[in-house]
């Protein structure tokens, strides 16, 4: 029986998911859901340094999740396409189902450990 997902496709999916495994990158993408932004805007909104935001955006661009549009010395970033928008919206909706009262509905492993449910 042939695998339903070729190894190369599985590796590509894993690379994208690893790229999403950073709270800072998720926050950047969530801000880009609202509207395109420059590195400076994102840095100020997220209270992160511009070099940090630039490094995260470089990785997100490499993964095909964001695109940049240059205007003079400034680059405005936005989500790559409707697929990325839908993916991010689905992830955010998925974690919102936990209902732990944390504001996000996300129940972390640590929450379960504190409640003796590990």
mmCIF file of C-alpha atoms in Angstrom, residues 3-86:
data_model
loop_
_atom_site.group_PDB
_atom_site.id
_atom_site.type_symbol
_atom_site.label_atom_id
_atom_site.label_comp_id
_atom_site.label_asym_id
_atom_site.label_seq_id
_atom_site.Cartn_x
_atom_site.Cartn_y
_atom_site.Cartn_z
ATOM 1 C CA UNK A 3 1.491 6.164 1.662
ATOM 2 C CA UNK A 4 -1.267 8.744 1.338
ATOM 3 C CA UNK A 5 1.244 11.561 1.810
ATOM 4 C CA UNK A 6 4.596 11.416 0.041
ATOM 5 C CA UNK A 7 7.623 11.903 2.299
ATOM 6 C CA UNK A 8 8.627 15.147 0.580
ATOM 7 C CA UNK A 9 5.168 16.619 1.184
ATOM 8 C CA UNK A 10 5.246 15.496 4.817
ATOM 9 C CA UNK A 11 8.624 17.194 5.243
ATOM 10 C CA UNK A 12 7.299 20.428 3.715
ATOM 11 C CA UNK A 13 4.262 20.387 6.032
ATOM 12 C CA UNK A 14 6.490 19.707 9.041
ATOM 13 C CA UNK A 15 8.729 22.637 8.092
ATOM 14 C CA UNK A 16 5.739 25.012 7.977
ATOM 15 C CA UNK A 17 4.385 23.699 11.283
ATOM 16 C CA UNK A 18 7.803 24.107 12.904
ATOM 17 C CA UNK A 19 7.821 27.674 11.630
ATOM 18 C CA UNK A 20 4.504 28.242 13.390
ATOM 19 C CA UNK A 21 5.881 26.873 16.671
ATOM 20 C CA UNK A 22 6.883 30.315 17.926
ATOM 21 C CA UNK A 23 4.496 32.536 19.895
ATOM 22 C CA UNK A 24 6.174 35.627 18.415
ATOM 23 C CA UNK A 25 5.608 34.403 14.843
ATOM 24 C CA UNK A 26 1.976 33.543 15.623
ATOM 25 C CA UNK A 27 1.487 37.041 17.064
ATOM 26 C CA UNK A 28 3.061 38.571 13.941
ATOM 27 C CA UNK A 29 0.756 36.546 11.698
ATOM 28 C CA UNK A 30 -2.274 37.454 13.821
ATOM 29 C CA UNK A 31 -1.452 41.150 13.414
ATOM 30 C CA UNK A 32 -1.092 40.658 9.667
ATOM 31 C CA UNK A 33 -4.573 39.097 9.647
ATOM 32 C CA UNK A 34 -5.882 42.568 10.490
ATOM 33 C CA UNK A 35 -3.889 44.499 7.917
ATOM 34 C CA UNK A 36 -0.505 44.733 6.172
ATOM 35 C CA UNK A 37 2.197 46.239 8.389
ATOM 36 C CA UNK A 38 5.791 47.364 8.280
ATOM 37 C CA UNK A 39 8.523 45.894 10.477
ATOM 38 C CA UNK A 40 8.460 49.076 12.554
ATOM 39 C CA UNK A 41 4.699 48.857 13.066
ATOM 40 C CA UNK A 42 4.918 45.214 14.094
ATOM 41 C CA UNK A 43 7.842 45.851 16.432
ATOM 42 C CA UNK A 44 5.961 48.657 18.170
ATOM 43 C CA UNK A 45 2.660 46.744 18.346
ATOM 44 C CA UNK A 46 4.301 43.612 19.737
ATOM 45 C CA UNK A 47 6.930 45.299 21.944
ATOM 46 C CA UNK A 48 9.705 43.407 20.134
ATOM 47 C CA UNK A 49 12.927 44.712 18.660
ATOM 48 C CA UNK A 50 13.013 45.440 14.940
ATOM 49 C CA UNK A 51 15.836 42.923 14.344
ATOM 50 C CA UNK A 52 13.783 40.216 16.079
ATOM 51 C CA UNK A 53 10.700 40.991 13.998
ATOM 52 C CA UNK A 54 12.806 41.109 10.815
ATOM 53 C CA UNK A 55 14.285 37.680 11.559
ATOM 54 C CA UNK A 56 10.841 36.188 12.171
ATOM 55 C CA UNK A 57 9.495 37.756 8.977
ATOM 56 C CA UNK A 58 12.445 36.396 6.995
ATOM 57 C CA UNK A 59 11.565 32.871 8.127
ATOM 58 C CA UNK A 60 7.839 33.393 7.482
ATOM 59 C CA UNK A 61 8.670 34.700 3.996
ATOM 60 C CA UNK A 62 10.896 31.661 3.342
ATOM 61 C CA UNK A 63 7.991 29.382 4.323
ATOM 62 C CA UNK A 64 5.661 31.198 1.925
ATOM 63 C CA UNK A 65 3.419 32.500 4.699
ATOM 64 C CA UNK A 66 4.027 36.236 4.180
ATOM 65 C CA UNK A 67 5.063 38.490 1.328
ATOM 66 C CA UNK A 68 6.776 41.860 1.413
ATOM 67 C CA UNK A 69 6.122 44.876 -0.773
ATOM 68 C CA UNK A 70 8.905 47.453 -0.903
ATOM 69 C CA UNK A 71 8.093 51.151 -0.979
ATOM 70 C CA UNK A 72 11.271 53.225 -0.826
ATOM 71 C CA UNK A 73 13.204 52.112 2.253
ATOM 72 C CA UNK A 74 10.182 50.499 3.871
ATOM 73 C CA UNK A 75 8.761 47.009 3.346
ATOM 74 C CA UNK A 76 5.107 46.315 4.081
ATOM 75 C CA UNK A 77 4.320 42.708 4.948
ATOM 76 C CA UNK A 78 1.065 40.857 4.487
ATOM 77 C CA UNK A 79 -0.189 37.286 4.570
ATOM 78 C CA UNK A 80 0.746 35.456 1.381
ATOM 79 C CA UNK A 81 -2.749 34.516 0.233
ATOM 80 C CA UNK A 82 -6.224 33.330 1.196
ATOM 81 C CA UNK A 83 -4.863 29.864 2.063
ATOM 82 C CA UNK A 84 -2.578 31.302 4.735
ATOM 83 C CA UNK A 85 -5.404 33.478 6.046
ATOM 84 C CA UNK A 86 -7.722 30.461 6.276
#
